[in-house]
């Protein structure tokens, strides 16, 4: 079992920045690919970004490419999401997830991620 706790959400104006963190409970953090997903109000959950076990590989949804950066610090068992140039359409509950499969982690399939945090709210005002 891996427990994940997100933090860093809040209210920000359009064009602003936020940095989300996801702290993992176990030292086996480096054994998992990690990802961020989000659920906009009234919509289905969608993928945002994912990162490989070592951090050497990353992938992003088209909607956030060039604005968001995913990173991880395996020594601190922590995942990050730096969000810049935020838009009102980025408003959502953001979740971190651990898991992924060796060959397909970059496809960001929800069912391949076994452990999930409780989510943190990000609200971007226009």
CSV table of N, CA and C in Angstrom, one decimal, residues 13-77:
chain,number,residue,atom,x,y,z
A,13,UNK,N,-5.5,33.7,-9.8
A,13,UNK,CA,-6.0,34.5,-11.0
A,13,UNK,C,-5.4,33.9,-12.3
A,14,UNK,N,-6.2,34.0,-13.4
A,14,UNK,CA,-5.7,33.6,-14.7
A,14,UNK,C,-4.3,34.2,-15.0
A,15,UNK,N,-3.5,33.3,-15.5
A,15,UNK,CA,-2.1,33.8,-15.8
A,15,UNK,C,-1.1,33.5,-14.6
A,16,UNK,N,-1.7,33.2,-13.5
A,16,UNK,CA,-0.8,32.9,-12.3
A,16,UNK,C,-0.3,31.5,-12.3
A,17,UNK,N,0.4,31.1,-11.2
A,17,UNK,CA,1.1,29.9,-11.1
A,17,UNK,C,0.8,29.2,-9.8
A,18,UNK,N,0.8,27.9,-9.8
A,18,UNK,CA,0.7,27.1,-8.5
A,18,UNK,C,1.6,25.9,-8.7
A,19,UNK,N,2.1,25.4,-7.5
A,19,UNK,CA,2.9,24.2,-7.5
A,19,UNK,C,2.2,23.2,-6.6
A,20,UNK,N,1.8,22.1,-7.2
A,20,UNK,CA,1.2,21.0,-6.4
A,20,UNK,C,2.3,20.0,-6.0
A,21,UNK,N,2.1,19.5,-4.8
A,21,UNK,CA,3.0,18.4,-4.3
A,21,UNK,C,2.2,17.2,-3.9
A,22,UNK,N,2.8,16.1,-4.0
A,22,UNK,CA,2.2,14.8,-3.6
A,22,UNK,C,3.2,14.0,-2.8
A,23,UNK,N,2.9,13.8,-1.6
A,23,UNK,CA,3.9,13.1,-0.7
A,23,UNK,C,3.4,11.7,-0.6
A,24,UNK,N,4.4,10.8,-0.8
A,24,UNK,CA,4.1,9.3,-0.7
A,24,UNK,C,4.6,8.8,0.6
A,25,UNK,N,3.9,7.8,1.1
A,25,UNK,CA,4.1,7.3,2.5
A,25,UNK,C,5.3,6.3,2.5
A,26,UNK,N,5.7,5.7,1.4
A,26,UNK,CA,6.7,4.6,1.5
A,26,UNK,C,7.9,4.9,0.7
A,27,UNK,N,9.0,4.3,1.1
A,27,UNK,CA,10.3,4.5,0.4
A,27,UNK,C,10.3,3.7,-0.9
A,28,UNK,N,9.2,2.9,-1.2
A,28,UNK,CA,9.1,2.3,-2.5
A,28,UNK,C,8.6,3.2,-3.6
A,29,UNK,N,8.5,4.5,-3.3
A,29,UNK,CA,8.0,5.5,-4.2
A,29,UNK,C,8.6,5.4,-5.6
A,30,UNK,N,9.9,5.1,-5.6
A,30,UNK,CA,10.7,5.0,-6.8
A,30,UNK,C,10.3,3.8,-7.6
A,31,UNK,N,9.5,2.9,-7.0
A,31,UNK,CA,9.0,1.7,-7.8
A,31,UNK,C,7.8,1.9,-8.6
A,32,UNK,N,7.3,3.2,-8.6
A,32,UNK,CA,6.1,3.5,-9.3
A,32,UNK,C,6.3,4.6,-10.3
A,33,UNK,N,5.7,4.4,-11.5
A,33,UNK,CA,5.4,5.6,-12.3
A,33,UNK,C,4.4,6.4,-11.6
A,34,UNK,N,4.4,7.7,-11.8
A,34,UNK,CA,3.5,8.6,-11.1
A,34,UNK,C,2.8,9.5,-12.2
A,35,UNK,N,1.6,9.9,-11.8
A,35,UNK,CA,0.8,10.7,-12.7
A,35,UNK,C,-0.1,11.7,-12.0
A,36,UNK,N,-0.4,12.8,-12.7
A,36,UNK,CA,-1.5,13.7,-12.2
A,36,UNK,C,-2.7,13.6,-13.1
A,37,UNK,N,-3.8,13.5,-12.5
A,37,UNK,CA,-5.1,13.6,-13.2
A,37,UNK,C,-5.9,14.7,-12.6
A,38,UNK,N,-7.0,15.1,-13.3
A,38,UNK,CA,-7.8,16.2,-12.7
A,38,UNK,C,-9.3,15.9,-13.1
A,39,UNK,N,-10.2,16.4,-12.3
A,39,UNK,CA,-11.6,16.3,-12.6
A,39,UNK,C,-12.2,17.7,-12.6
A,40,UNK,N,-12.4,18.3,-13.8
A,40,UNK,CA,-13.1,19.6,-13.8
A,40,UNK,C,-14.5,19.5,-13.3
A,41,UNK,N,-15.1,20.6,-12.9
A,41,UNK,CA,-16.5,20.5,-12.4
A,41,UNK,C,-17.4,20.0,-13.4
A,42,UNK,N,-18.2,19.0,-13.1
A,42,UNK,CA,-19.2,18.5,-14.0
A,42,UNK,C,-18.7,17.6,-15.1
A,43,UNK,N,-17.4,17.3,-15.0
A,43,UNK,CA,-16.8,16.5,-16.1
A,43,UNK,C,-16.1,15.2,-15.6
A,44,UNK,N,-15.7,14.4,-16.5
A,44,UNK,CA,-15.0,13.2,-16.2
A,44,UNK,C,-13.6,13.5,-15.8
A,45,UNK,N,-13.0,12.6,-15.0
A,45,UNK,CA,-11.6,12.8,-14.7
A,45,UNK,C,-10.7,12.6,-16.0
A,46,UNK,N,-9.7,13.4,-16.1
A,46,UNK,CA,-8.8,13.4,-17.3
A,46,UNK,C,-7.4,13.4,-16.9
A,47,UNK,N,-6.5,12.8,-17.7
A,47,UNK,CA,-5.1,12.8,-17.5
A,47,UNK,C,-4.5,14.2,-17.7
A,48,UNK,N,-3.4,14.4,-16.9
A,48,UNK,CA,-2.7,15.7,-17.0
A,48,UNK,C,-1.3,15.5,-17.4
A,49,UNK,N,-0.6,14.7,-16.7
A,49,UNK,CA,0.9,14.4,-16.9
A,49,UNK,C,1.3,13.2,-16.2
A,50,UNK,N,2.4,12.6,-16.7
A,50,UNK,CA,2.9,11.4,-16.1
A,50,UNK,C,4.4,11.4,-16.1
A,51,UNK,N,5.1,10.7,-15.2
A,51,UNK,CA,6.5,10.7,-15.2
A,51,UNK,C,7.0,9.3,-14.9
A,52,UNK,N,8.1,8.9,-15.5
A,52,UNK,CA,8.6,7.5,-15.3
A,52,UNK,C,9.2,7.3,-14.0
A,53,UNK,N,9.6,6.1,-13.7
A,53,UNK,CA,10.2,5.7,-12.4
A,53,UNK,C,11.4,6.6,-12.0
A,54,UNK,N,12.3,6.8,-12.9
A,54,UNK,CA,13.5,7.6,-12.6
A,54,UNK,C,13.3,9.1,-12.8
A,55,UNK,N,12.2,9.4,-13.5
A,55,UNK,CA,12.0,10.8,-13.8
A,55,UNK,C,12.6,11.2,-15.1
A,56,UNK,N,13.2,10.2,-15.8
A,56,UNK,CA,13.8,10.6,-17.1
A,56,UNK,C,12.8,10.7,-18.3
A,57,UNK,N,11.6,10.2,-18.1
A,57,UNK,CA,10.6,10.3,-19.1
A,57,UNK,C,9.3,11.0,-18.6
A,58,UNK,N,8.8,11.9,-19.4
A,58,UNK,CA,7.5,12.6,-19.0
A,58,UNK,C,6.6,12.7,-20.2
A,59,UNK,N,5.3,12.8,-19.9
A,59,UNK,CA,4.3,13.0,-21.0
A,59,UNK,C,3.3,13.9,-20.4
A,60,UNK,N,2.6,14.7,-21.4
A,60,UNK,CA,1.6,15.6,-21.0
A,60,UNK,C,0.4,15.6,-21.9
A,61,UNK,N,-0.7,15.9,-21.3
A,61,UNK,CA,-1.9,16.1,-22.1
A,61,UNK,C,-1.7,17.4,-23.0
A,62,UNK,N,-2.3,17.4,-24.1
A,62,UNK,CA,-2.1,18.5,-25.1
A,62,UNK,C,-2.6,19.8,-24.4
A,63,UNK,N,-3.6,19.8,-23.6
A,63,UNK,CA,-4.1,21.0,-23.0
A,63,UNK,C,-3.2,21.7,-22.0
A,64,UNK,N,-2.2,21.0,-21.5
A,64,UNK,CA,-1.3,21.6,-20.6
A,64,UNK,C,0.1,21.6,-21.0
A,65,UNK,N,0.4,21.1,-22.2
A,65,UNK,CA,1.8,21.0,-22.7
A,65,UNK,C,2.3,22.5,-22.9
A,66,UNK,N,3.6,22.6,-22.4
A,66,UNK,CA,4.2,23.9,-22.4
A,66,UNK,C,3.9,24.9,-21.3
A,67,UNK,N,2.9,24.5,-20.5
A,67,UNK,CA,2.5,25.3,-19.3
A,67,UNK,C,2.8,24.6,-18.0
A,68,UNK,N,2.6,23.3,-18.0
A,68,UNK,CA,2.8,22.5,-16.8
A,68,UNK,C,4.1,21.6,-16.9
A,69,UNK,N,4.7,21.4,-15.7
A,69,UNK,CA,5.9,20.6,-15.6
A,69,UNK,C,5.7,19.6,-14.5
A,70,UNK,N,5.8,18.3,-14.8
A,70,UNK,CA,5.8,17.3,-13.8
A,70,UNK,C,7.2,16.9,-13.4
A,71,UNK,N,7.5,16.7,-12.2
A,71,UNK,CA,8.8,16.2,-11.7
A,71,UNK,C,8.7,15.4,-10.4
A,72,UNK,N,9.7,14.8,-10.1
A,72,UNK,CA,9.7,13.9,-8.9
A,72,UNK,C,11.1,14.0,-8.2
A,73,UNK,N,11.0,13.8,-6.9
A,73,UNK,CA,12.2,13.7,-6.1
A,73,UNK,C,12.1,12.4,-5.3
A,74,UNK,N,12.8,11.4,-5.8
A,74,UNK,CA,12.7,10.0,-5.2
A,74,UNK,C,13.3,10.0,-3.8
A,75,UNK,N,14.3,10.8,-3.5
A,75,UNK,CA,14.9,10.9,-2.2
A,75,UNK,C,13.9,11.4,-1.2
A,76,UNK,N,13.0,12.2,-1.6
A,76,UNK,CA,12.0,12.8,-0.7
A,76,UNK,C,10.6,12.2,-0.9
A,77,UNK,N,10.5,11.2,-1.7
A,77,UNK,CA,9.2,10.5,-1.9
A,77,UNK,C,8.1,11.5,-2.3
